[in-house]
Tab-separated table of C-alpha atoms and ligand atoms in Angstrom:
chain	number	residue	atom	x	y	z
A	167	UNK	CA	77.086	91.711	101.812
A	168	UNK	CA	76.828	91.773	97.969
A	169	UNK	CA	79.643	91.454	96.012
A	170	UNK	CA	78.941	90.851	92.279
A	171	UNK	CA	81.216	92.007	89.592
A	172	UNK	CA	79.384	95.259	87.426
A	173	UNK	CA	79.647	94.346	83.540
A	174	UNK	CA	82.553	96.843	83.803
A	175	UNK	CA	84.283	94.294	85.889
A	176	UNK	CA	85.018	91.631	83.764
A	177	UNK	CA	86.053	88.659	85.996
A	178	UNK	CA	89.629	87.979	85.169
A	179	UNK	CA	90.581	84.887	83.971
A	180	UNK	CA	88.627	82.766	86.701
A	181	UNK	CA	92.520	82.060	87.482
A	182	UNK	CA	91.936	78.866	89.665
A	183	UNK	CA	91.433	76.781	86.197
A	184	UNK	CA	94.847	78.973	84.581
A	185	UNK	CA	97.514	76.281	84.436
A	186	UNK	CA	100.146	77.327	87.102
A	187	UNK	CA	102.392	76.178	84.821
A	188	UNK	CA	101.710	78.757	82.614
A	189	UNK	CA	102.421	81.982	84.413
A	190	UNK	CA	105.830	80.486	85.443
A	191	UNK	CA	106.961	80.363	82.315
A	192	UNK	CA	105.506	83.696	81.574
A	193	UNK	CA	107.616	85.024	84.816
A	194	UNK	CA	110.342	82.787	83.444
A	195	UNK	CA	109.778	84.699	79.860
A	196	UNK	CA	109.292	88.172	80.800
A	197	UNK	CA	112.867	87.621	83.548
A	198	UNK	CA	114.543	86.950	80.360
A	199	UNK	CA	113.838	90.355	78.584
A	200	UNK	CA	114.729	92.146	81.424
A	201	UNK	CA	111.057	93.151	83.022
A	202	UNK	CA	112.360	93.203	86.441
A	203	UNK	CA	115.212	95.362	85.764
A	204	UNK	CA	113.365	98.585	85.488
A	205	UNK	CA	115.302	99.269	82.674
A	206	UNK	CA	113.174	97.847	79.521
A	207	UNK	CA	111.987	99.983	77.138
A	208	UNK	CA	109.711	102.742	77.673
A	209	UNK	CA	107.128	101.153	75.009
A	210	UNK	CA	106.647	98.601	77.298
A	211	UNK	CA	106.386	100.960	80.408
A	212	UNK	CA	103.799	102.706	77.603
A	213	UNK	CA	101.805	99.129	77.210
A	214	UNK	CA	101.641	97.973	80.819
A	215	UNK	CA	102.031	101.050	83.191
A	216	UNK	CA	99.873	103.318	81.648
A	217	UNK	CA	97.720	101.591	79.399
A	218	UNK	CA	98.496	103.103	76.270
A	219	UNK	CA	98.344	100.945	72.553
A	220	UNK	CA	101.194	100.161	70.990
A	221	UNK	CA	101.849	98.602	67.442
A	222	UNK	CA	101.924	94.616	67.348
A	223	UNK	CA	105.033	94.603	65.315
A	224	UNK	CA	106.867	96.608	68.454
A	225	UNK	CA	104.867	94.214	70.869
A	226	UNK	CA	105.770	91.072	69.175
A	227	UNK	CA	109.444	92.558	69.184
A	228	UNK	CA	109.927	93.665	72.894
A	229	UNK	CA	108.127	91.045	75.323
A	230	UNK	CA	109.524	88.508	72.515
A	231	UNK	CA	108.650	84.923	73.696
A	232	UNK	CA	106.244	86.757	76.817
A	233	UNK	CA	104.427	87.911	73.837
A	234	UNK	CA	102.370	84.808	73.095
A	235	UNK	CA	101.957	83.831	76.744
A	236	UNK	CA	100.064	87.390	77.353
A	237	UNK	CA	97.912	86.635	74.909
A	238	UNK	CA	96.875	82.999	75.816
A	239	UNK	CA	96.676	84.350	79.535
A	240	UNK	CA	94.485	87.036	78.597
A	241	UNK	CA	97.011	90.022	79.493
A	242	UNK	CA	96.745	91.907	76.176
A	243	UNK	CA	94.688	92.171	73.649
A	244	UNK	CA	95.377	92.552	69.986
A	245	UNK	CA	93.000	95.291	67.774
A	246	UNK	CA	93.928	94.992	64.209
A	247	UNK	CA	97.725	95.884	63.976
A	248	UNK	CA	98.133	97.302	68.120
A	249	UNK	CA	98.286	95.849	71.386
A	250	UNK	CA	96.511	97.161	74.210
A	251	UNK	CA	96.657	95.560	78.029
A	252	UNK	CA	93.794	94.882	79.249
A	253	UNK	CA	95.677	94.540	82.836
A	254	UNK	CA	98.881	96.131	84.210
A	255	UNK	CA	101.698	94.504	84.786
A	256	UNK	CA	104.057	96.403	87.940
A	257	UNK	CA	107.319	95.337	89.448
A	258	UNK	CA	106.544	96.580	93.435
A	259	UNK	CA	109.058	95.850	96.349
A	260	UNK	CA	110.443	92.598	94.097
A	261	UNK	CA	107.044	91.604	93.421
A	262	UNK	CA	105.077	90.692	89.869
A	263	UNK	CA	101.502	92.279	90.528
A	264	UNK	CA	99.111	92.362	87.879
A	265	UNK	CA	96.714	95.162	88.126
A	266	UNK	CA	93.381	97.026	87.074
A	267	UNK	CA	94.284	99.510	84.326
A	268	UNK	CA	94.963	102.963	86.127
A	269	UNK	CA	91.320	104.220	86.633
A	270	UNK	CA	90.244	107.566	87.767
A	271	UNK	CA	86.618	106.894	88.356
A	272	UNK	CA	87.126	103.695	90.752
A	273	UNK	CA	83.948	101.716	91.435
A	274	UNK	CA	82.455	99.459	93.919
A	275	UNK	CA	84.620	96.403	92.515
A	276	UNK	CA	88.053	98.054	91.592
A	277	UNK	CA	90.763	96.587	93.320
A	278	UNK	CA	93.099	99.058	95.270
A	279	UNK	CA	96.477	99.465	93.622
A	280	UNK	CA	99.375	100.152	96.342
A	281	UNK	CA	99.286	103.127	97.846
A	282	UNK	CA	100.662	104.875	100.523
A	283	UNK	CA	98.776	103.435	103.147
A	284	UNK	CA	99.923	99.877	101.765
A	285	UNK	CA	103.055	101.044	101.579
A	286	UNK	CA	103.224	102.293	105.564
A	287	UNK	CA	102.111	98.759	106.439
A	288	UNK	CA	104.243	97.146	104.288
A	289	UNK	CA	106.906	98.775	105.765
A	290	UNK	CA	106.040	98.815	109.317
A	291	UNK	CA	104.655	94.656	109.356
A	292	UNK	CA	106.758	92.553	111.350
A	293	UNK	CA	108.878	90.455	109.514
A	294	UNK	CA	109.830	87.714	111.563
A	295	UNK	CA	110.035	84.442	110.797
A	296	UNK	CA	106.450	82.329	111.843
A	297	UNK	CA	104.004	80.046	110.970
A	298	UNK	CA	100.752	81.511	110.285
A	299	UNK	CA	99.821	85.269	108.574
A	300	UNK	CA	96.314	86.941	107.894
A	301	UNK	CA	96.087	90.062	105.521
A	302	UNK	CA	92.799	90.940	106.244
A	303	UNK	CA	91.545	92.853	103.370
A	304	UNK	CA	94.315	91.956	100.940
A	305	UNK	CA	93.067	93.750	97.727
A	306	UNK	CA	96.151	93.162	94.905
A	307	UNK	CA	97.735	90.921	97.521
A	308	UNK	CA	101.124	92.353	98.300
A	309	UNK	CA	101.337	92.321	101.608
A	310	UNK	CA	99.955	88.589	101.302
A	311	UNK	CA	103.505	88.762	98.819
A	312	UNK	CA	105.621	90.206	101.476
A	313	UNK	CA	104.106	87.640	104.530
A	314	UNK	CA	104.570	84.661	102.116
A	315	UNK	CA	108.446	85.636	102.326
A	316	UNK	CA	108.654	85.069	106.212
A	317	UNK	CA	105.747	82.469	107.286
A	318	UNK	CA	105.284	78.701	106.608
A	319	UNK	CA	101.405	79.706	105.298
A	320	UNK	CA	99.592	83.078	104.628
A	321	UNK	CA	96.082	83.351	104.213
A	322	UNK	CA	93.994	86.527	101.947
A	323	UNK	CA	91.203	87.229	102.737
A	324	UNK	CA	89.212	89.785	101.026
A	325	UNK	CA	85.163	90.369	100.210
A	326	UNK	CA	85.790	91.600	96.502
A	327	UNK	CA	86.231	88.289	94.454
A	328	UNK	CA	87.723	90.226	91.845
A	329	UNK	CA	90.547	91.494	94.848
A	330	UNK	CA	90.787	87.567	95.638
A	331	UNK	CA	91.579	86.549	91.932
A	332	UNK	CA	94.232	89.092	91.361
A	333	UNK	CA	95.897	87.789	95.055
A	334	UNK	CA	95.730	84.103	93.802
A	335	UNK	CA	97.175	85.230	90.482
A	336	UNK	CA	100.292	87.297	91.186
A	337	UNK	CA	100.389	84.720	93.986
A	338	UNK	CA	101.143	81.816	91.577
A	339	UNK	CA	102.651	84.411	89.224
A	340	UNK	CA	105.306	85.231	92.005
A	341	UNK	CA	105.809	81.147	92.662
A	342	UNK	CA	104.360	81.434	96.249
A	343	UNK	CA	102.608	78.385	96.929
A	344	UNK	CA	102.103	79.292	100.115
A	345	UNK	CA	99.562	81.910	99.671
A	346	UNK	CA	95.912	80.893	100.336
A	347	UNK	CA	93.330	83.016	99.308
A	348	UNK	CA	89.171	83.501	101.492
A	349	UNK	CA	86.740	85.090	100.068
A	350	UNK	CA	84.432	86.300	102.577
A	351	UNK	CA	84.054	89.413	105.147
A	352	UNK	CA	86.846	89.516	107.763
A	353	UNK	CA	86.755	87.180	110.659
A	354	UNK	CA	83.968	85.064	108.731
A	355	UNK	CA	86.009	83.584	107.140
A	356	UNK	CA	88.913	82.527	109.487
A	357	UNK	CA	86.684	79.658	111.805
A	358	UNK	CA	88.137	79.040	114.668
A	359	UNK	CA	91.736	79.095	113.659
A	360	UNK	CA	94.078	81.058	115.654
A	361	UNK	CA	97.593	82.916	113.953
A	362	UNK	CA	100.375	84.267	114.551
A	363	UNK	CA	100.399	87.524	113.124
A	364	UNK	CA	97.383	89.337	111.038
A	365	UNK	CA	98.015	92.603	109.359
A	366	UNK	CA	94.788	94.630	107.788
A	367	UNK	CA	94.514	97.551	105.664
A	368	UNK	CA	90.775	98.174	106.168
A	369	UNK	CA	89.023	100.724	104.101
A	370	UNK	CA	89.320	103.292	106.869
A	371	UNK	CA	88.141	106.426	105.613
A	372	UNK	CA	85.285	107.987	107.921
A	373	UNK	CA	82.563	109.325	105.531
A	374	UNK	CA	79.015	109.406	104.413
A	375	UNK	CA	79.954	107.884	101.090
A	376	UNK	CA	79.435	103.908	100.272
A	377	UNK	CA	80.678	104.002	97.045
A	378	UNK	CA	84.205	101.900	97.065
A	379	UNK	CA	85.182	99.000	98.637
A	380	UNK	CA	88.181	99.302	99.250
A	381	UNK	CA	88.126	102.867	100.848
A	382	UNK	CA	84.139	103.062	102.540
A	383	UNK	CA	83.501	100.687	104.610
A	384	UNK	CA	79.747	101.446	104.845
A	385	UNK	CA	79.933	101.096	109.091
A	386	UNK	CA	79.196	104.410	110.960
A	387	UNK	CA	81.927	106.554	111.698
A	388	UNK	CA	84.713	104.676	112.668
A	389	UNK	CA	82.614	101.811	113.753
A	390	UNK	CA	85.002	99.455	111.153
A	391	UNK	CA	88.669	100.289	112.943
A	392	UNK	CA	86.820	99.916	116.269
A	393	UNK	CA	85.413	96.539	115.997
A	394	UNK	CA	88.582	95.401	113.903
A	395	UNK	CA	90.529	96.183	117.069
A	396	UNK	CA	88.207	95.540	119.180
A	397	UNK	CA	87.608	91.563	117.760
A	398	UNK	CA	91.346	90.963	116.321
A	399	UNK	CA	92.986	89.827	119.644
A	400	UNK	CA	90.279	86.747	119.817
A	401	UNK	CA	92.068	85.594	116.191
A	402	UNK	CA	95.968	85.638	118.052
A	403	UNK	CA	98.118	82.897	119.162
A	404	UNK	CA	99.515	84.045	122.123
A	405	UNK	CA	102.500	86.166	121.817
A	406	UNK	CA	101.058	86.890	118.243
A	407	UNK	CA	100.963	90.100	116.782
A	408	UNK	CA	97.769	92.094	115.085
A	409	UNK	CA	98.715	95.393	112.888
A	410	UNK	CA	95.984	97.516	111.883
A	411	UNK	CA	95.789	100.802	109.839
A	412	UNK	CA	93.252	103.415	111.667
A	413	UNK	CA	91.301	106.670	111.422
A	414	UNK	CA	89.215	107.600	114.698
A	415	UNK	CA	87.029	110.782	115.430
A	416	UNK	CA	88.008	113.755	117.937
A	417	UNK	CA	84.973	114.582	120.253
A	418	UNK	CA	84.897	118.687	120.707
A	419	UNK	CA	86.479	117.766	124.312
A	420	UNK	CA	88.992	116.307	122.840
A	421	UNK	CA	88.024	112.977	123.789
A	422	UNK	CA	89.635	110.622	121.319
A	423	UNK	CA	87.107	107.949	119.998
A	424	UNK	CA	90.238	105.327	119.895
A	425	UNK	CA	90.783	105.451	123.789
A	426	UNK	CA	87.399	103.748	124.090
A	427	UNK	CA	88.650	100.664	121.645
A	428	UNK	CA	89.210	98.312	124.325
A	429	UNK	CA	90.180	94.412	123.017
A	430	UNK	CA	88.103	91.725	123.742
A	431	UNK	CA	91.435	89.699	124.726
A	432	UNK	CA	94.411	90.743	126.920
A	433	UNK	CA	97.043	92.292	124.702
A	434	UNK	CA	99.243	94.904	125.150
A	435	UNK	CA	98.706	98.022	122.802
A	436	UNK	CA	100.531	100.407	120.724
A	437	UNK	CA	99.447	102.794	118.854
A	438	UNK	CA	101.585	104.550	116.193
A	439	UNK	CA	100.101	108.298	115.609
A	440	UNK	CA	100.124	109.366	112.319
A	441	UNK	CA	98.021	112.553	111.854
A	442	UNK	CA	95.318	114.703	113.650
A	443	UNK	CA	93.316	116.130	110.817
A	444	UNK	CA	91.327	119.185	110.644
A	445	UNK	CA	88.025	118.152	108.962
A	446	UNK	CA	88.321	120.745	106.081
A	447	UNK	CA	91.827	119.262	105.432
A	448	UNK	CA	90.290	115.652	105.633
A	449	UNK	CA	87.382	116.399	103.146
A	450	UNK	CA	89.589	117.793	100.794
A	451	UNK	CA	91.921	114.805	101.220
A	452	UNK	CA	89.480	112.041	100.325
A	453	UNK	CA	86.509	113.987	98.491
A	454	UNK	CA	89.138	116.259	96.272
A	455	UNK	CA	87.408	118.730	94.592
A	456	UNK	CA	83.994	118.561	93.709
A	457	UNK	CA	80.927	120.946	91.583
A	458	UNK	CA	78.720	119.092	93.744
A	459	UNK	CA	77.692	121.904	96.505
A	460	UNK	CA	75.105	119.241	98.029
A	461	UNK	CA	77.965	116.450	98.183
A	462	UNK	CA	80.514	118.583	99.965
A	463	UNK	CA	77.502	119.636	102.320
A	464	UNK	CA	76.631	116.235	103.046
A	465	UNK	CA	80.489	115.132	104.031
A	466	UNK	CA	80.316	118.280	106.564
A	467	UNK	CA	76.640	117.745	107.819
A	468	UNK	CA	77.956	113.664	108.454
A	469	UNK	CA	81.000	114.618	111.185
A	470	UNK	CA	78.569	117.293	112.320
A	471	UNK	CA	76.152	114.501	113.363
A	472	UNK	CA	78.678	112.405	114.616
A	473	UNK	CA	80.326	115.146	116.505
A	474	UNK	CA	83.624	114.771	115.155
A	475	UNK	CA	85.359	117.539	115.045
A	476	UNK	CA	88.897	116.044	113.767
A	477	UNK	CA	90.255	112.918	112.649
A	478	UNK	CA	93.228	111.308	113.749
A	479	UNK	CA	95.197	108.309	111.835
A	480	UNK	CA	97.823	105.919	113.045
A	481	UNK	CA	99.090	102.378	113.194
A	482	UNK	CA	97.694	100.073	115.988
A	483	UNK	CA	99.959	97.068	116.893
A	484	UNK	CA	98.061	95.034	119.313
A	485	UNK	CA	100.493	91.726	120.908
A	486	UNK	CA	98.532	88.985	122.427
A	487	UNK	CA	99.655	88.232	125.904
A	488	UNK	CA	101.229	85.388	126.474
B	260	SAM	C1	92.354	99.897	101.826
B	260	SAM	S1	92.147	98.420	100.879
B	260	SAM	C2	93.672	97.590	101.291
B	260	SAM	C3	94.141	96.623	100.243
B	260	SAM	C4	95.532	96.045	100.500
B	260	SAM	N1	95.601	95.295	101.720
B	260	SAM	C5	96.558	97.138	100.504
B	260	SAM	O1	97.067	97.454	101.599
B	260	SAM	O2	96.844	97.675	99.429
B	260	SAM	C6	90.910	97.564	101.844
B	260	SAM	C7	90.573	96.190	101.362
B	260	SAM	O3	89.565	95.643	102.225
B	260	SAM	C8	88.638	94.927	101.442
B	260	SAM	N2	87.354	94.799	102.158
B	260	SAM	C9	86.335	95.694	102.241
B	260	SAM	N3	85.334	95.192	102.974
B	260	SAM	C10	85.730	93.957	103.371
B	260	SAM	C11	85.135	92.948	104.162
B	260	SAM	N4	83.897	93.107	104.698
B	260	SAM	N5	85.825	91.815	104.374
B	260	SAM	C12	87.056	91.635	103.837
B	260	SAM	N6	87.688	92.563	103.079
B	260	SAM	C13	87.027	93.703	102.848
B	260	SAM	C14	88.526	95.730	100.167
B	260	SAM	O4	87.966	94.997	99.114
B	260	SAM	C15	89.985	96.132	99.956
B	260	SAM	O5	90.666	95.189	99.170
């Protein structure tokens, strides 16, 4: 289970010693030129979206008084007469969420911006009023954002401490106080607490690669969906609700690996079905193109082993009975 930052990951700010005080009145400061509007100026959009430089005297002009508070908080950087960001700064579904810069060659410790699959969940989570939420795996946080809306307490957990300071600081960014943030893997780290609702975007993706960790999750097959399933329940109040992103394998009989996923803990299941993909279509998905012949080889010789001859994706909503 190691988890050190690579000297390409700089730690961020080590946040927990950042006066909170601080990014409030940066939120405070960047709501008065208009950030959230989605209207200010496309330099800006330039400097934090897409990481490009822009001139100090234009920086100093458009984030006015934000200007010195990204500096002292370590959001920018100044090189002779520009301004770079050394972090991006998004407005997602409401949200402040400060991000890695946009990075095609992701690494074992780059945290996972939203994507689509963050998106699904964050669409399809219950959002009912409770006490108690786990987003198990929370990367850049916001689902722990969107829970912290509905319950009294949320709780991030993630096993990338760079994933866990960027959570803590959009957290206090946002103003929820109610966000607490675990490092650690999974259940490890929840004792023997019981909630009301846990949501988890695991890195789901079934190959032979162990590269990222927010996408490989190192376990056989689909070993990770399986046991997350499989344990979840145990975690549940009762009447408590467990949503969980999955890819399973297709046996050549058709057999679907996810049938077998039986819960430790009587629940009733529902599974959402996504996709049933061929495994051409799903190599080409995740591995995109590559001059690597042996690679590609290896990602077809790994379902060949397993015996997988598709893969199917979908949305598993497991309620604890009462
Ligand atoms: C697919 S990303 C999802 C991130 C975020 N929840 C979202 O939906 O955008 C999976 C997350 O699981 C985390 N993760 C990987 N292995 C883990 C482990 N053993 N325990 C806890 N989190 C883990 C990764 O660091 C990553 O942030």
């Amino acid at each position: 289970m190691e988890a050190m930052p690579t000297s390409r990951h700089r730690f961020f700010l080590l946040v927990i010693q950042v006066n909170p005080v601080h990014l409030q009145k940066l939120r405070d400061q960047l709501e008065a030129i208009g950030f959230r509007s989605r209207e200010w100026p496309s330099l800006l959009y330039r400097l934090f979206s897409f990481g490009q430089r822009i001139s100090l005297r234009d920086a100093r002009l458009l984030l006015a008084d934000a200007f010195d508070s990204c500096v002292s908080l370590n959001l920018v950087q100044i090189e002779d007469e520009s301004v770079i960001a050394k972090y991006r700064i998004l407005i997602e579904d409401e949200y402040y969420l400060v991000l890695d810069p946009i990075d095609s060659n992701p690494d074992r410790l780059s945290v996972m911006p939203p994507s689509g699959s963050t998106k699904t969940l964050l669409r399809g989570m219950r959002q009912t009023p409770c006490e108690t939420v786990v987003d198990l795996g929370t990367g850049c946080g916001l689902l722990a954002l969107q829970a912290s809306s509905f319950a009294k307490q949320v709780i991030a957990v993630d096993l990338n401490p760079r994933a866990i300071e960027f959570t803590h600081y959009s957290a206090v960014l946002n103003g929820r106080s109610n966000i607490e943030t675990r490092l650690g893997s999974w259940f490890e780290v929840l004792g023997n607490q019981k909630f009301d609702q846990i949501v988890c975007n695991p890195p789901f993706v079934i190959s032979p690669r162990s590269k990222i960790m927010y996408q490989d999750s190192g376990m056989r097959g689909d070993e990770l969906c399986r046991t997350i399933v499989t344990t979840l329940p145990g975690y549940l109040n009762p009447g408590g609700i467990g949503q969980i992103l999955v890819n399973w394998g297709v046996l050549p009989s058709g057999h679907e690996g996810i049938d077998d996923w039986l819960p430790q803990e009587k629940c009733e299941v529902l599974l959402q079905r996504f996709s049933t993909f061929e495994i051409e279509e799903y190599i080409q998905h995740w591995l995109g193109g590559t001059d690597d012949p042996t690679e590609l080889q290896s990602w077809f010789d790994y379902y060949q082993e397993l015996g997988f001859v598709r893969i199917g994706s979908g949305l598993v909503s497991l309620t604890k009975s009462m």
